[in-house]
Amino acid sequence: TEAEEGEIDYYYAVATSNESPPSFVKLDIPAYTWAVFEVSGAWEQVQENWERIYTEWFPSSVYEHAGGPEILSSDNNETEIWVPILKKS
């Protein structure tokens, strides 16, 4: 995948139902079930928790990544990591 090869698309975004100006890129995100992880602290804690999602949570859960984009929402050292998930078959 792109992330494994060290490439990743990164967007600064806002959710809206309005039309995007021509100079903006529109990214439609289909409906998913999301696992939301809350992290308090600096960026190092966010990175550590993001790694733990893949090395600890996914392997021990009944879920797998749904293949959609991940969403990071952060304000004043309070962060949510949104990961699209599917129940393993």
Coordinates of N, CA, C and O in Angstrom, one line a residue:
T1 N 0.8 -1.2 0.0 CA 0.0 0.0 0.0 C 0.9 1.2 0.0 O 2.1 1.2 0.3
E2 N 0.3 2.4 -0.3 CA 1.0 3.6 -0.3 C 1.7 3.9 1.1 O 2.8 4.3 1.2
A3 N 0.9 3.7 2.2 CA 1.5 3.9 3.5 C 2.7 3.1 3.8 O 3.6 3.5 4.4
E4 N 2.7 1.8 3.3 CA 3.8 0.9 3.6 C 5.0 1.4 2.8 O 6.1 1.2 3.1
E5 N 4.8 2.0 1.6 CA 5.9 2.5 0.8 C 6.3 3.9 1.2 O 7.2 4.5 0.6
G6 N 5.7 4.5 2.3 CA 6.1 5.8 2.8 C 5.4 6.9 2.1 O 5.8 8.1 2.3
E7 N 4.4 6.7 1.3 CA 3.6 7.7 0.6 C 2.2 7.7 1.2 O 1.6 6.7 1.4
I8 N 1.7 8.9 1.4 CA 0.3 9.0 2.0 C -0.2 10.4 1.5 O 0.5 11.4 1.4
D9 N -1.5 10.4 1.2 CA -2.2 11.6 0.9 C -2.7 12.2 2.2 O -3.2 11.5 3.1
Y10 N -2.5 13.5 2.4 CA -2.9 14.2 3.6 C -3.7 15.4 3.2 O -3.3 16.2 2.4
Y11 N -4.9 15.6 3.8 CA -5.7 16.7 3.5 C -6.0 17.5 4.8 O -6.2 16.9 5.8
Y12 N -6.1 18.8 4.6 CA -6.7 19.6 5.6 C -8.1 19.8 5.1 O -8.3 20.1 4.0
A13 N -9.1 19.4 5.9 CA -10.4 19.3 5.4 C -11.5 19.9 6.3 O -11.3 20.1 7.5
V14 N -12.7 20.0 5.7 CA -13.9 20.4 6.4 C -15.0 19.6 5.8 O -15.1 19.4 4.6
A15 N -15.9 19.2 6.6 CA -17.1 18.5 6.2 C -18.1 19.5 5.8 O -18.4 20.4 6.6
T16 N -18.7 19.4 4.6 CA -19.7 20.3 4.1 C -20.6 19.6 3.1 O -20.2 18.7 2.4
S17 N -21.8 20.1 3.0 CA -22.7 19.7 1.9 C -22.7 20.7 0.7 O -23.4 20.6 -0.3
N18 N -22.0 21.8 0.9 CA -21.9 22.9 -0.1 C -21.0 22.5 -1.2 O -20.1 21.6 -1.0
E19 N -21.1 23.1 -2.3 CA -20.2 22.9 -3.5 C -18.8 23.4 -3.1 O -18.7 24.5 -2.5
S20 N -17.8 22.7 -3.6 CA -16.4 23.2 -3.4 C -16.0 24.2 -4.4 O -16.4 24.1 -5.6
P21 N -15.3 25.2 -4.0 CA -14.7 26.2 -5.0 C -13.9 25.4 -6.0 O -13.3 24.4 -5.6
P22 N -13.8 25.9 -7.2 CA -13.0 25.1 -8.2 C -11.5 24.9 -7.8 O -10.9 23.9 -8.3
S23 N -10.9 25.8 -7.0 CA -9.5 25.6 -6.6 C -9.3 24.5 -5.5 O -8.2 24.2 -5.2
F24 N -10.4 24.0 -5.0 CA -10.4 23.0 -3.9 C -10.5 21.6 -4.5 O -11.1 21.4 -5.5
V25 N -10.0 20.6 -3.8 CA -10.2 19.2 -4.2 C -11.3 18.6 -3.3 O -11.3 18.8 -2.1
K26 N -12.2 18.0 -3.9 CA -13.4 17.4 -3.2 C -13.1 15.9 -3.0 O -12.7 15.2 -3.9
L27 N -13.2 15.4 -1.8 CA -13.0 14.0 -1.5 C -14.3 13.5 -0.9 O -14.7 13.8 0.2
D28 N -15.0 12.7 -1.6 CA -16.3 12.1 -1.2 C -15.9 10.8 -0.3 O -15.1 10.0 -0.8
I29 N -16.4 10.7 0.8 CA -16.2 9.6 1.7 C -17.5 8.9 1.9 O -18.5 9.4 2.4
P30 N -17.5 7.6 1.4 CA -18.8 6.8 1.6 C -19.0 6.5 3.1 O -18.2 6.7 3.9
A31 N -20.2 6.1 3.4 CA -20.6 5.7 4.7 C -19.8 4.5 5.2 O -19.6 3.5 4.4
Y32 N -19.2 4.6 6.4 CA -18.4 3.5 7.0 C -18.9 3.3 8.4 O -19.5 4.2 9.0
T33 N -18.5 2.2 9.0 CA -18.5 2.1 10.5 C -17.2 2.5 10.9 O -16.2 2.1 10.3
W34 N -17.1 3.3 12.0 CA -15.8 3.9 12.4 C -15.5 3.4 13.8 O -16.3 3.4 14.7
A35 N -14.2 3.1 14.0 CA -13.7 2.9 15.4 C -13.0 4.3 15.7 O -12.2 4.8 14.9
V36 N -13.4 4.9 16.8 CA -12.8 6.2 17.2 C -12.0 6.0 18.4 O -12.5 5.5 19.5
F37 N -10.8 6.5 18.3 CA -9.8 6.4 19.4 C -9.5 7.8 19.9 O -9.1 8.6 19.1
E38 N -9.7 8.0 21.2 CA -9.4 9.3 21.8 C -8.0 9.3 22.5 O -7.7 8.3 23.2
V39 N -7.3 10.3 22.2 CA -5.9 10.5 22.7 C -5.7 11.8 23.3 O -6.0 12.9 22.7
S40 N -5.2 11.9 24.5 CA -4.9 13.1 25.2 C -3.4 13.3 25.2 O -2.7 12.3 25.6
G41 N -2.9 14.4 24.8 CA -1.4 14.6 24.9 C -0.9 15.1 23.5 O -1.6 15.4 22.6
A42 N 0.4 15.2 23.5 CA 1.2 15.8 22.4 C 1.2 14.8 21.2 O 0.8 13.7 21.3
W43 N 1.8 15.3 20.1 CA 1.8 14.5 18.9 C 2.5 13.1 19.1 O 2.1 12.1 18.5
E44 N 3.4 13.0 20.0 CA 4.1 11.7 20.2 C 3.1 10.7 20.7 O 3.2 9.5 20.4
Q45 N 2.2 11.1 21.6 CA 1.1 10.2 22.1 C 0.2 9.8 21.0 O -0.2 8.6 20.9
V46 N -0.1 10.7 20.1 CA -1.0 10.4 18.9 C -0.3 9.3 18.1 O -0.9 8.3 17.7
Q47 N 1.0 9.5 17.7 CA 1.7 8.6 16.9 C 1.8 7.2 17.6 O 1.6 6.2 17.0
E48 N 2.1 7.2 18.9 CA 2.2 6.0 19.6 C 0.8 5.2 19.6 O 0.8 4.0 19.4
N49 N -0.3 5.9 19.8 CA -1.6 5.3 19.8 C -2.0 4.8 18.4 O -2.6 3.7 18.3
W50 N -1.6 5.6 17.4 CA -1.9 5.1 16.0 C -1.2 3.8 15.7 O -1.7 2.9 15.1
E51 N 0.1 3.7 16.2 CA 0.8 2.5 16.0 C 0.2 1.3 16.7 O 0.1 0.2 16.2
R52 N -0.3 1.6 17.9 CA -0.9 0.5 18.8 C -2.2 0.1 18.2 O -2.6 -1.1 18.3
I53 N -2.9 0.9 17.4 CA -4.2 0.5 16.8 C -3.8 -0.6 15.8 O -4.6 -1.6 15.8
Y54 N -2.7 -0.5 15.1 CA -2.4 -1.5 14.1 C -1.6 -2.7 14.7 O -1.8 -3.9 14.2
T55 N -0.8 -2.5 15.7 CA 0.0 -3.6 16.3 C -0.8 -4.4 17.4 O -0.4 -5.5 17.6
E56 N -1.7 -3.7 18.1 CA -2.4 -4.4 19.2 C -3.9 -4.5 19.0 O -4.5 -5.6 19.1
W57 N -4.6 -3.4 18.6 CA -6.0 -3.4 18.6 C -6.5 -4.3 17.4 O -7.4 -5.2 17.6
F58 N -6.1 -4.0 16.2 CA -6.6 -4.8 15.0 C -6.3 -6.3 15.2 O -7.2 -7.1 15.0
P59 N -5.1 -6.7 15.6 CA -4.9 -8.1 15.7 C -5.7 -8.8 16.8 O -6.0 -10.0 16.6
S60 N -6.1 -8.1 17.8 CA -6.9 -8.7 18.9 C -8.4 -8.5 18.8 O -9.2 -9.0 19.6
S61 N -8.8 -7.7 17.7 CA -10.2 -7.4 17.6 C -10.9 -8.3 16.6 O -10.2 -9.1 15.9
V62 N -12.2 -8.1 16.4 CA -12.9 -8.9 15.4 C -13.1 -8.0 14.1 O -13.9 -8.3 13.3
Y63 N -12.3 -6.9 14.0 CA -12.4 -6.0 12.9 C -11.2 -5.9 12.1 O -10.1 -6.3 12.5
E64 N -11.4 -5.5 10.9 CA -10.3 -5.2 9.9 C -10.5 -3.8 9.3 O -11.7 -3.3 9.4
H65 N -9.5 -3.3 8.7 CA -9.6 -2.0 8.1 C -10.5 -2.1 6.9 O -10.4 -3.0 6.1
A66 N -11.4 -1.1 6.7 CA -12.4 -1.1 5.6 C -11.8 -0.5 4.4 O -12.5 -0.6 3.3
G67 N -10.6 0.0 4.4 CA -10.0 0.5 3.2 C -10.2 1.9 2.9 O -9.7 2.4 1.9
G68 N -11.0 2.6 3.7 CA -11.3 4.0 3.4 C -10.2 4.9 4.1 O -9.3 4.4 4.7
P69 N -10.4 6.2 4.0 CA -9.5 7.1 4.6 C -9.6 7.1 6.1 O -10.7 6.8 6.7
E70 N -8.5 7.4 6.8 CA -8.5 7.6 8.2 C -8.6 9.1 8.5 O -8.2 9.9 7.7
I71 N -9.3 9.5 9.6 CA -9.5 10.9 9.9 C -8.9 11.2 11.2 O -9.1 10.4 12.2
L72 N -8.2 12.3 11.3 CA -7.6 12.8 12.5 C -8.2 14.1 12.8 O -8.2 15.1 12.0
S73 N -8.8 14.3 14.0 CA -9.3 15.5 14.5 C -8.6 15.9 15.8 O -8.5 15.1 16.7
S74 N -8.0 17.1 15.8 CA -7.2 17.5 16.9 C -7.4 18.9 17.3 O -7.5 19.8 16.5
D75 N -7.5 19.2 18.7 CA -7.6 20.5 19.2 C -7.1 20.5 20.6 O -7.6 19.7 21.4
N76 N -6.2 21.4 20.9 CA -5.6 21.6 22.2 C -5.2 20.3 22.9 O -5.6 20.0 24.0
N77 N -4.4 19.5 22.2 CA -3.9 18.2 22.7 C -4.9 17.2 23.0 O -4.7 16.3 23.8
E78 N -6.1 17.3 22.4 CA -7.2 16.3 22.5 C -7.4 15.9 21.1 O -7.8 16.7 20.2
T79 N -7.2 14.6 20.8 CA -7.3 14.1 19.4 C -8.2 12.9 19.3 O -8.3 12.1 20.2
E80 N -8.8 12.8 18.2 CA -9.6 11.6 17.8 C -9.0 11.0 16.5 O -8.8 11.8 15.6
I81 N -8.8 9.7 16.5 CA -8.3 9.0 15.3 C -9.5 8.2 14.9 O -10.0 7.3 15.6
W82 N -10.0 8.4 13.7 CA -11.2 7.7 13.2 C -10.7 6.7 12.1 O -10.0 7.1 11.1
V83 N -11.0 5.5 12.3 CA -10.5 4.4 11.4 C -11.7 3.7 10.9 O -12.5 3.2 11.7
P84 N -11.9 3.6 9.5 CA -13.0 2.8 9.0 C -12.8 1.3 9.2 O -11.7 0.8 8.9
I85 N -13.9 0.6 9.7 CA -13.7 -0.8 10.0 C -14.8 -1.6 9.4 O -15.9 -1.2 9.1
L86 N -14.5 -2.9 9.2 CA -15.5 -4.0 8.9 C -15.3 -5.1 9.8 O -14.1 -5.4 10.3
K87 N -16.3 -5.8 10.2 CA -16.2 -7.0 11.0 C -15.6 -8.1 10.1 O -16.0 -8.3 9.0
K88 N -14.6 -8.8 10.7 CA -13.9 -9.9 9.9 C -15.0 -11.0 9.6 O -15.8 -11.3 10.4
S89 N -14.8 -11.5 8.4 CA -15.8 -12.6 8.0 C -15.2 -13.9 8.4 O -14.2 -14.2 8.8

